[in-house]
Amino acid sequence: MAFCTAKIHAATPQSDSTLQVLHWWTSASERKAASLLAARMADEGITWRDAGIPGGAGIGAGKVLKSRVLANDAPEVTQIIGVSIREWADLGFLLELDKVAAANKWNTSFFPTIQNLIQHRKHVVAAPLGIHRINTLFYNKKIFSTLKLSPPENWDELVMVAAKLKAAGLIPLAQSSEPWQVATLFENLILAEGGPEYHRELFVRQNAQAVMDKRFSHALERLRQMKSWMNNPVDERPWTEVVRQFSKNEAAMMITGDWVKGELNDGGFVTDEAFSCTAMPGTGKYHLYSVDTFSMFTNDYSRIAAQEKLARLVATPAVQVDYNAVKGSVSVRRDADPARMDSCARASWNAFAQGATTQAPSLVHRMATDETSKDAIIAVIHRYFIDATVSPSDTQARLVAMYKTFGNNKKQTP
Ligand code: GAL
């Protein structure tokens, strides 16, 4: 394997201004967003060598990154997000971007949560791209107006809307049974039940008592209730297929992150014309976030100038505006202009700007905990979702046992 890699490198020598970028943006709109960044880099004399690895939420990309680092073949730039940044920085692989941060006044330009995310032991080790809101409910405007439905703001309204859609012969909710997509819906339910503080208690501090709380079993019951609003059976599809179902008017709602908005717009299904967004019912004030970031592997230190250029560029006001408009996310900058955003983005940016008490770090998107516990929690939720014989209390018991093994009540905050 190592021999083979060396050969490839010999055949394609790279100049110091070429950067290989590993990421998981492989849908049409994600590719467009990546191409936009590549074009801006080209303007500055940097060549972007694309290494996009398919798989929503970066499941495949995470594995590829690990094996490439083990084979001494780390890419120069990688989409590493949330707690994973710390994990890689701890191993000493990541380039410190303190000079770029100081020269561009990152400490006053970004929201405090972003600052916190990109730092490790007081050094900046990542450059931020955009903030996704996971607690987003997308609804089909035409279907809603034909049936005289209003966007639901709380659970009871959501149940009512779903019943009316079903009665009209429609599928209320587009959803996949892929584990990360199920867990994304579940963490929305947790946020609706208990707000950001409870969400943190469960997924950041991993408190076993919080798992035994009534709010947890309640969220599980609701997850099962929602299953009757989905395709039967709920098949395991990539998120882009779920988007397609929604944009063909074959399902009336979708609850997930707003990268979906980028994909819908790219396919000609336009915000506030064909569909609109609202927050997941019961989470209107909150922001369940996933922040996209790039980290740089130091390797032999030969690409530092280009790596620093890229880091600076992605966080500039102009790139932030253009990139986030395509990607569906919002700017990481406090000086962004919400008047230039569409209604979904404005709501997201304004909710995030309220500060830490209204923000919740997404479990599924690596903002809350390390890779191993994240994957294990997702597996427990997924098992409950697909197997009707597993009860909420079985699920609670499984998770409690797991938290005990992890060494629960960890005190770190993201
Ligand atoms: C998230 C990431 C987004 C989007 C999504 C779907 O983790 O923040 O940028 O790519 O996964 O794969």
GROMACS .gro file of C-alpha atoms and ligand atoms in nm:
model
  426
    1MET     CA    1   0.000   0.000   0.000
    2ALA     CA    2   0.277   0.244   0.104
    3PHE     CA    3   0.478   0.141  -0.202
    4CYS     CA    4   0.181   0.201  -0.427
    5THR     CA    5   0.117   0.549  -0.278
    6ALA     CA    6   0.480   0.647  -0.325
    7LYS     CA    7   0.459   0.552  -0.691
    8ILE     CA    8   0.153   0.766  -0.749
    9HIS     CA    9   0.329   1.061  -0.592
   10ALA     CA   10   0.635   1.010  -0.808
   11ALA     CA   11   0.419   1.008  -1.118
   12THR     CA   12   0.238   1.330  -1.024
   13PRO     CA   13   0.483   1.566  -0.860
   14GLN     CA   14   0.305   1.851  -0.682
   15SER     CA   15   0.422   2.206  -0.662
   16ASP     CA   16   0.425   2.392  -0.333
   17SER     CA   17   0.111   2.574  -0.434
   18THR     CA   18  -0.096   2.259  -0.489
   19LEU     CA   19  -0.312   2.148  -0.200
   20GLN     CA   20  -0.501   1.826  -0.184
   21VAL     CA   21  -0.832   1.880  -0.006
   22LEU     CA   22  -1.014   1.587   0.152
   23HIS     CA   23  -1.382   1.645   0.228
   24TRP     CA   24  -1.726   1.484   0.201
   25TRP     CA   25  -1.901   1.735  -0.020
   26THR     CA   26  -2.009   1.517  -0.308
   27SER     CA   27  -2.371   1.618  -0.374
   28ALA     CA   28  -2.441   1.863  -0.660
   29SER     CA   29  -2.467   2.173  -0.438
   30GLU     CA   30  -2.179   2.067  -0.215
   31ARG     CA   31  -1.961   2.024  -0.523
   32LYS     CA   32  -2.063   2.369  -0.638
   33ALA     CA   33  -1.965   2.515  -0.301
   34ALA     CA   34  -1.629   2.334  -0.315
   35SER     CA   35  -1.570   2.452  -0.673
   36LEU     CA   36  -1.640   2.807  -0.565
   37LEU     CA   37  -1.364   2.779  -0.304
   38ALA     CA   38  -1.132   2.615  -0.559
   39ALA     CA   39  -1.191   2.903  -0.802
   40ARG     CA   40  -1.113   3.167  -0.538
   41MET     CA   41  -0.796   2.980  -0.452
   42ALA     CA   42  -0.698   2.963  -0.818
   43ASP     CA   43  -0.725   3.344  -0.829
   44GLU     CA   44  -0.452   3.348  -0.565
   45GLY     CA   45  -0.235   3.098  -0.748
   46ILE     CA   46  -0.327   2.789  -0.548
   47THR     CA   47  -0.436   2.465  -0.710
   48TRP     CA   48  -0.707   2.267  -0.530
   49ARG     CA   49  -0.662   1.892  -0.586
   50ASP     CA   50  -0.997   1.750  -0.501
   51ALA     CA   51  -1.039   1.440  -0.282
   52GLY     CA   52  -1.413   1.425  -0.219
   53ILE     CA   53  -1.525   1.106  -0.041
   54PRO     CA   54  -1.897   1.023  -0.067
   55GLY     CA   55  -2.101   0.955   0.245
   56GLY     CA   56  -2.330   1.193   0.433
   57ALA     CA   57  -2.202   1.337   0.761
   58GLY     CA   58  -1.848   1.235   0.666
   59ILE     CA   59  -1.873   0.870   0.768
   60GLY     CA   60  -1.658   0.756   0.473
   61ALA     CA   61  -1.426   1.057   0.477
   62GLY     CA   62  -1.338   0.999   0.844
   63LYS     CA   63  -1.228   0.642   0.769
   64VAL     CA   64  -1.030   0.737   0.459
   65LEU     CA   65  -0.853   1.011   0.652
   66LYS     CA   66  -0.748   0.771   0.927
   67SER     CA   67  -0.606   0.514   0.687
   68ARG     CA   68  -0.426   0.776   0.481
   69VAL     CA   69  -0.260   0.924   0.787
   70LEU     CA   70  -0.151   0.576   0.894
   71ALA     CA   71  -0.002   0.526   0.547
   72ASN     CA   72   0.189   0.853   0.585
   73ASP     CA   73  -0.017   1.006   0.306
   74ALA     CA   74  -0.212   1.282   0.481
   75PRO     CA   75  -0.381   1.539   0.256
   76GLU     CA   76  -0.268   1.899   0.305
   77VAL     CA   77  -0.619   2.018   0.387
   78THR     CA   78  -0.903   1.824   0.546
   79GLN     CA   79  -1.259   1.884   0.646
   80ILE     CA   80  -1.230   1.791   1.013
   81ILE     CA   81  -1.507   1.924   1.231
   82GLY     CA   82  -1.602   1.972   1.596
   83VAL     CA   83  -1.443   1.750   1.858
   84SER     CA   84  -1.242   1.566   1.589
   85ILE     CA   85  -1.030   1.880   1.555
   86ARG     CA   86  -0.909   1.830   1.911
   87GLU     CA   87  -0.853   1.459   1.855
   88TRP     CA   88  -0.622   1.524   1.558
   89ALA     CA   89  -0.455   1.825   1.720
   90ASP     CA   90  -0.376   1.616   2.026
   91LEU     CA   91  -0.175   1.383   1.805
   92GLY     CA   92   0.032   1.681   1.690
   93PHE     CA   93  -0.060   1.660   1.321
   94LEU     CA   94  -0.226   1.996   1.265
   95LEU     CA   95  -0.072   2.320   1.146
   96GLU     CA   96  -0.108   2.612   1.387
   97LEU     CA   97  -0.276   2.904   1.219
   98ASP     CA   98  -0.211   3.165   1.489
   99LYS     CA   99  -0.039   3.408   1.253
  100VAL     CA  100  -0.331   3.404   1.009
  101ALA     CA  101  -0.577   3.442   1.296
  102ALA     CA  102  -0.394   3.740   1.445
  103ALA     CA  103  -0.338   3.917   1.113
  104ASN     CA  104  -0.704   3.885   1.021
  105LYS     CA  105  -0.845   3.962   1.367
  106TRP     CA  106  -1.026   3.631   1.392
  107ASN     CA  107  -1.070   3.677   1.767
  108THR     CA  108  -1.311   3.965   1.715
  109SER     CA  109  -1.458   3.862   1.379
  110PHE     CA  110  -1.606   3.524   1.466
  111PHE     CA  111  -1.878   3.423   1.710
  112PRO     CA  112  -1.730   3.302   2.042
  113THR     CA  113  -1.849   2.944   1.981
  114ILE     CA  114  -1.659   2.939   1.652
  115GLN     CA  115  -1.344   3.073   1.821
  116ASN     CA  116  -1.370   2.801   2.076
  117LEU     CA  117  -1.414   2.529   1.816
  118ILE     CA  118  -1.109   2.620   1.610
  119GLN     CA  119  -0.869   2.639   1.905
  120HIS     CA  120  -0.677   2.373   2.087
  121ARG     CA  121  -0.448   2.448   2.382
  122LYS     CA  122  -0.467   2.818   2.296
  123HIS     CA  123  -0.358   2.764   1.933
  124VAL     CA  124  -0.581   2.809   1.630
  125VAL     CA  125  -0.579   2.482   1.436
  126ALA     CA  126  -0.873   2.518   1.196
  127ALA     CA  127  -1.029   2.770   0.960
  128PRO     CA  128  -1.409   2.803   0.972
  129LEU     CA  129  -1.636   2.790   0.666
  130GLY     CA  130  -1.998   2.797   0.772
  131ILE     CA  131  -2.262   2.714   1.032
  132HIS     CA  132  -2.536   2.463   0.954
  133ARG     CA  133  -2.862   2.455   1.150
  134ILE     CA  134  -2.972   2.099   1.216
  135ASN     CA  135  -3.308   2.185   1.374
  136THR     CA  136  -3.465   2.289   1.046
  137LEU     CA  137  -3.807   2.178   0.925
  138PHE     CA  138  -3.857   2.218   0.550
  139TYR     CA  139  -4.213   2.228   0.423
  140ASN     CA  140  -4.362   2.223   0.075
  141LYS     CA  141  -4.539   2.557   0.025
  142LYS     CA  142  -4.783   2.443  -0.241
  143ILE     CA  143  -4.901   2.140  -0.046
  144PHE     CA  144  -4.935   2.345   0.272
  145SER     CA  145  -5.137   2.619   0.103
  146THR     CA  146  -5.362   2.375  -0.088
  147LEU     CA  147  -5.446   2.198   0.239
  148LYS     CA  148  -5.458   2.528   0.432
  149LEU     CA  149  -5.188   2.419   0.674
  150SER     CA  150  -4.962   2.651   0.873
  151PRO     CA  151  -4.605   2.555   0.956
  152PRO     CA  152  -4.617   2.374   1.293
  153GLU     CA  153  -4.457   2.544   1.592
  154ASN     CA  154  -4.505   2.280   1.858
  155TRP     CA  155  -4.551   1.904   1.883
  156ASP     CA  156  -4.932   1.910   1.888
  157GLU     CA  157  -4.942   2.121   1.574
  158LEU     CA  158  -4.694   1.887   1.407
  159VAL     CA  159  -4.912   1.585   1.489
  160MET     CA  160  -5.216   1.764   1.349
  161VAL     CA  161  -5.038   1.866   1.028
  162ALA     CA  162  -4.906   1.510   0.979
  163ALA     CA  163  -5.258   1.366   1.027
  164LYS     CA  164  -5.406   1.603   0.768
  165LEU     CA  165  -5.132   1.526   0.518
  166LYS     CA  166  -5.189   1.154   0.565
  167ALA     CA  167  -5.562   1.196   0.524
  168ALA     CA  168  -5.491   1.371   0.193
  169GLY     CA  169  -5.297   1.063   0.079
  170LEU     CA  170  -4.953   1.225   0.114
  171ILE     CA  171  -4.636   1.116   0.290
  172PRO     CA  172  -4.592   1.373   0.569
  173LEU     CA  173  -4.217   1.329   0.626
  174ALA     CA  174  -3.930   1.242   0.392
  175GLN     CA  175  -3.677   1.037   0.590
  176SER     CA  176  -3.407   0.775   0.547
  177SER     CA  177  -3.324   0.494   0.789
  178GLU     CA  178  -2.950   0.554   0.749
  179PRO     CA  179  -2.819   0.560   1.109
  180TRP     CA  180  -2.686   0.919   1.105
  181GLN     CA  181  -3.009   1.049   0.951
  182VAL     CA  182  -3.223   0.875   1.213
  183ALA     CA  183  -3.004   1.008   1.495
  184THR     CA  184  -3.022   1.358   1.347
  185LEU     CA  185  -3.401   1.345   1.378
  186PHE     CA  186  -3.372   1.204   1.730
  187GLU     CA  187  -3.144   1.479   1.855
  188ASN     CA  188  -3.400   1.727   1.724
  189LEU     CA  189  -3.660   1.555   1.943
  190ILE     CA  190  -3.427   1.573   2.243
  191LEU     CA  191  -3.375   1.944   2.187
  192ALA     CA  192  -3.751   1.996   2.167
  193GLU     CA  193  -3.800   1.799   2.491
  194GLY     CA  194  -3.535   1.957   2.706
  195GLY     CA  195  -3.361   2.247   2.533
  196PRO     CA  196  -2.985   2.293   2.488
  197GLU     CA  197  -2.895   2.228   2.852
  198TYR     CA  198  -3.057   1.883   2.853
  199HIS     CA  199  -2.907   1.806   2.511
  200ARG     CA  200  -2.558   1.885   2.651
  201GLU     CA  201  -2.619   1.682   2.965
  202LEU     CA  202  -2.698   1.381   2.747
  203PHE     CA  203  -2.450   1.404   2.466
  204VAL     CA  204  -2.160   1.617   2.592
  205ARG     CA  205  -2.147   1.523   2.962
  206GLN     CA  206  -2.303   1.184   2.894
  207ASN     CA  207  -2.484   1.174   3.222
  208ALA     CA  208  -2.651   0.836   3.283
  209GLN     CA  209  -2.922   1.000   3.495
  210ALA     CA  210  -3.023   1.219   3.202
  211VAL     CA  211  -3.074   0.901   2.997
  212MET     CA  212  -3.314   0.765   3.260
  213ASP     CA  213  -3.510   1.092   3.256
  214LYS     CA  214  -3.871   1.081   3.130
  215ARG     CA  215  -3.779   1.329   2.859
  216PHE     CA  216  -3.557   1.066   2.699
  217SER     CA  217  -3.821   0.793   2.681
  218HIS     CA  218  -4.069   1.052   2.563
  219ALA     CA  219  -3.843   1.152   2.274
  220LEU     CA  220  -3.803   0.783   2.183
  221GLU     CA  221  -4.181   0.733   2.180
  222ARG     CA  222  -4.219   1.033   1.954
  223LEU     CA  223  -3.951   0.900   1.720
  224ARG     CA  224  -4.154   0.581   1.682
  225GLN     CA  225  -4.475   0.777   1.633
  226MET     CA  226  -4.307   0.973   1.353
  227LYS     CA  227  -4.222   0.650   1.174
  228SER     CA  228  -4.588   0.624   1.070
  229TRP     CA  229  -4.545   0.953   0.883
  230MET     CA  230  -4.265   0.818   0.664
  231ASN     CA  231  -4.232   0.577   0.369
  232ASN     CA  232  -4.321   0.227   0.471
  233PRO     CA  233  -4.074   0.065   0.504
  234VAL     CA  234  -3.834   0.351   0.568
  235ASP     CA  235  -3.549   0.260   0.339
  236GLU     CA  236  -3.183   0.336   0.386
  237ARG     CA  237  -3.110   0.607   0.133
  238PRO     CA  238  -2.844   0.876   0.101
  239TRP     CA  239  -2.973   1.218   0.208
  240THR     CA  240  -2.973   1.341  -0.153
  241GLU     CA  241  -3.239   1.079  -0.237
  242VAL     CA  242  -3.453   1.205   0.050
  243VAL     CA  243  -3.417   1.558  -0.088
  244ARG     CA  244  -3.528   1.433  -0.428
  245GLN     CA  245  -3.846   1.282  -0.283
  246PHE     CA  246  -3.924   1.612  -0.112
  247SER     CA  247  -3.854   1.821  -0.423
  248LYS     CA  248  -4.076   1.598  -0.637
  249ASN     CA  249  -4.364   1.689  -0.405
  250GLU     CA  250  -4.379   1.326  -0.293
  251ALA     CA  251  -4.342   1.411   0.075
  252ALA     CA  252  -4.449   1.735   0.242
  253MET     CA  253  -4.186   1.790   0.512
  254MET     CA  254  -3.825   1.712   0.598
  255ILE     CA  255  -3.642   1.765   0.928
  256THR     CA  256  -3.263   1.789   0.903
  257GLY     CA  257  -2.968   2.022   0.847
  258ASP     CA  258  -2.988   2.313   0.605
  259TRP     CA  259  -2.735   2.170   0.358
  260VAL     CA  260  -3.064   2.041   0.216
  261LYS     CA  261  -3.154   2.399   0.126
  262GLY     CA  262  -2.842   2.427  -0.092
  263GLU     CA  263  -2.936   2.106  -0.271
  264LEU     CA  264  -3.300   2.209  -0.322
  265ASN     CA  265  -3.202   2.548  -0.464
  266ASP     CA  266  -2.946   2.388  -0.692
  267GLY     CA  267  -3.218   2.161  -0.832
  268GLY     CA  268  -3.442   2.462  -0.905
  269PHE     CA  269  -3.668   2.410  -0.601
  270VAL     CA  270  -3.635   2.760  -0.463
  271THR     CA  271  -3.648   2.893  -0.105
  272ASP     CA  272  -3.971   3.078  -0.023
  273GLU     CA  273  -4.121   2.985  -0.361
  274ALA     CA  274  -4.139   2.605  -0.361
  275PHE     CA  275  -4.057   2.551   0.003
  276SER     CA  276  -3.980   2.737   0.324
  277CYS     CA  277  -3.807   2.656   0.651
  278THR     CA  278  -3.907   2.688   1.008
  279ALA     CA  279  -3.740   2.553   1.321
  280MET     CA  280  -3.813   2.198   1.435
  281PRO     CA  281  -4.135   2.241   1.638
  282GLY     CA  282  -4.053   2.327   1.997
  283THR     CA  283  -3.700   2.451   1.915
  284GLY     CA  284  -3.774   2.794   1.766
  285LYS     CA  285  -3.527   2.983   1.984
  286TYR     CA  286  -3.253   2.721   1.965
  287HIS     CA  287  -2.976   2.649   1.724
  288LEU     CA  288  -2.855   2.290   1.691
  289TYR     CA  289  -2.532   2.351   1.504
  290SER     CA  290  -2.270   2.185   1.290
  291VAL     CA  291  -1.978   2.408   1.194
  292ASP     CA  292  -1.771   2.317   0.889
  293THR     CA  293  -1.398   2.374   0.926
  294PHE     CA  294  -1.076   2.294   0.743
  295SER     CA  295  -0.763   2.181   0.923
  296MET     CA  296  -0.420   2.155   0.765
  297PHE     CA  297  -0.181   1.864   0.808
  298THR     CA  298   0.176   1.985   0.855
  299ASN     CA  299   0.333   1.691   0.666
  300ASP     CA  300   0.683   1.804   0.562
  301TYR     CA  301   0.600   2.175   0.614
  302SER     CA  302   0.653   2.249   0.244
  303ARG     CA  303   0.304   2.388   0.179
  304ILE     CA  304   0.265   2.626   0.471
  305ALA     CA  305   0.237   2.941   0.258
  306ALA     CA  306  -0.043   2.796   0.047
  307GLN     CA  307  -0.217   2.644   0.349
  308GLU     CA  308  -0.214   2.980   0.528
  309LYS     CA  309  -0.350   3.153   0.220
  310LEU     CA  310  -0.637   2.909   0.202
  311ALA     CA  311  -0.716   2.950   0.571
  312ARG     CA  312  -0.724   3.328   0.536
  313LEU     CA  313  -0.932   3.320   0.221
  314VAL     CA  314  -1.219   3.100   0.336
  315ALA     CA  315  -1.296   3.325   0.632
  316THR     CA  316  -1.296   3.657   0.441
  317PRO     CA  317  -1.631   3.842   0.431
  318ALA     CA  318  -1.664   3.806   0.052
  319VAL     CA  319  -1.600   3.430   0.039
  320GLN     CA  320  -1.824   3.378   0.342
  321VAL     CA  321  -2.118   3.543   0.165
  322ASP     CA  322  -2.081   3.354  -0.163
  323TYR     CA  323  -1.985   3.014  -0.026
  324ASN     CA  324  -2.259   2.999   0.239
  325ALA     CA  325  -2.528   3.106  -0.009
  326VAL     CA  326  -2.449   2.799  -0.221
  327LYS     CA  327  -2.389   2.560   0.069
  328GLY     CA  328  -2.706   2.640   0.267
  329SER     CA  329  -2.510   2.735   0.579
  330VAL     CA  330  -2.452   3.080   0.732
  331SER     CA  331  -2.148   3.296   0.794
  332VAL     CA  332  -1.925   3.236   1.096
  333ARG     CA  333  -1.866   3.612   1.113
  334ARG     CA  334  -2.040   3.846   1.353
  335ASP     CA  335  -2.020   4.128   1.097
  336ALA     CA  336  -2.221   3.936   0.833
  337ASP     CA  337  -2.525   4.120   0.696
  338PRO     CA  338  -2.847   3.924   0.761
  339ALA     CA  339  -3.030   4.151   0.515
  340ARG     CA  340  -2.840   3.976   0.234
  341MET     CA  341  -2.954   3.629   0.345
  342ASP     CA  342  -3.268   3.437   0.250
  343SER     CA  343  -3.532   3.385   0.518
  344CYS     CA  344  -3.397   3.043   0.632
  345ALA     CA  345  -3.041   3.169   0.660
  346ARG     CA  346  -3.150   3.485   0.840
  347ALA     CA  347  -3.342   3.286   1.101
  348SER     CA  348  -3.044   3.056   1.149
  349TRP     CA  349  -2.787   3.336   1.177
  350ASN     CA  350  -3.004   3.537   1.416
  351ALA     CA  351  -3.068   3.234   1.639
  352PHE     CA  352  -2.696   3.151   1.648
  353ALA     CA  353  -2.608   3.514   1.729
  354GLN     CA  354  -2.808   3.490   2.054
  355GLY     CA  355  -2.512   3.309   2.210
  356ALA     CA  356  -2.423   2.991   2.393
  357THR     CA  357  -2.741   2.952   2.599
  358THR     CA  358  -2.953   2.898   2.289
  359GLN     CA  359  -2.695   2.689   2.103
  360ALA     CA  360  -2.667   2.311   2.116
  361PRO     CA  361  -2.369   2.121   1.965
  362SER     CA  362  -2.488   1.846   1.729
  363LEU     CA  363  -2.412   1.492   1.838
  364VAL     CA  364  -2.429   1.341   1.490
  365HIS     CA  365  -2.211   1.611   1.335
  366ARG     CA  366  -1.927   1.568   1.587
  367MET     CA  367  -1.985   1.889   1.781
  368ALA     CA  368  -2.072   1.719   2.112
  369THR     CA  369  -1.839   1.426   2.166
  370ASP     CA  370  -1.561   1.208   2.027
  371GLU     CA  371  -1.598   0.979   1.727
  372THR     CA  372  -1.624   0.653   1.923
  373SER     CA  373  -1.900   0.758   2.160
  374LYS     CA  374  -2.086   0.938   1.882
  375ASP     CA  375  -2.093   0.623   1.668
  376ALA     CA  376  -2.195   0.405   1.962
  377ILE     CA  377  -2.485   0.635   2.062
  378ILE     CA  378  -2.606   0.656   1.702
  379ALA     CA  379  -2.605   0.273   1.680
  380VAL     CA  380  -2.826   0.242   1.991
  381ILE     CA  381  -3.080   0.495   1.858
  382HIS     CA  382  -3.079   0.334   1.515
  383ARG     CA  383  -3.143  -0.012   1.658
  384TYR     CA  384  -3.445   0.121   1.847
  385PHE     CA  385  -3.574   0.288   1.531
  386ILE     CA  386  -3.553  -0.013   1.302
  387ASP     CA  387  -3.661  -0.286   1.544
  388ALA     CA  388  -4.012  -0.247   1.686
  389THR     CA  389  -3.943  -0.511   1.953
  390VAL     CA  390  -3.683  -0.289   2.122
  391SER     CA  391  -3.856  -0.077   2.387
  392PRO     CA  392  -3.764   0.270   2.509
  393SER     CA  393  -3.653   0.120   2.841
  394ASP     CA  394  -3.428  -0.137   2.665
  395THR     CA  395  -3.272   0.154   2.479
  396GLN     CA  396  -3.223   0.354   2.796
  397ALA     CA  397  -3.061   0.056   2.969
  398ARG     CA  398  -2.826   0.004   2.675
  399LEU     CA  399  -2.719   0.364   2.671
  400VAL     CA  400  -2.671   0.382   3.048
  401ALA     CA  401  -2.446   0.075   3.033
  402MET     CA  402  -2.252   0.238   2.755
  403TYR     CA  403  -2.210   0.568   2.936
  404LYS     CA  404  -2.078   0.379   3.238
  405THR     CA  405  -1.816   0.216   3.018
  406PHE     CA  406  -1.717   0.546   2.863
  407GLY     CA  407  -1.666   0.686   3.211
  408ASN     CA  408  -1.974   0.904   3.239
  409ASN     CA  409  -2.019   1.258   3.363
  410LYS     CA  410  -1.726   1.383   3.160
  411LYS     CA  411  -1.678   1.743   3.248
  412GLN     CA  412  -1.553   1.883   2.920
  413THR     CA  413  -1.759   2.131   2.723
  414PRO     CA  414  -1.727   2.173   2.349
  415GAL     C1  415  -2.246   1.771   0.780
  415GAL     C2  416  -2.165   1.885   0.725
  415GAL     C3  417  -2.233   1.947   0.608
  415GAL     C4  418  -2.291   1.846   0.509
  415GAL     C5  419  -2.361   1.731   0.580
  415GAL     C6  420  -2.412   1.622   0.487
  415GAL     O1  421  -2.171   1.704   0.878
  415GAL     O2  422  -2.150   1.983   0.825
  415GAL     O3  423  -2.145   2.034   0.543
  415GAL     O4  424  -2.192   1.800   0.427
  415GAL     O5  425  -2.281   1.678   0.679
  415GAL     O6  426  -2.311   1.536   0.445
   0.00000   0.00000   0.00000
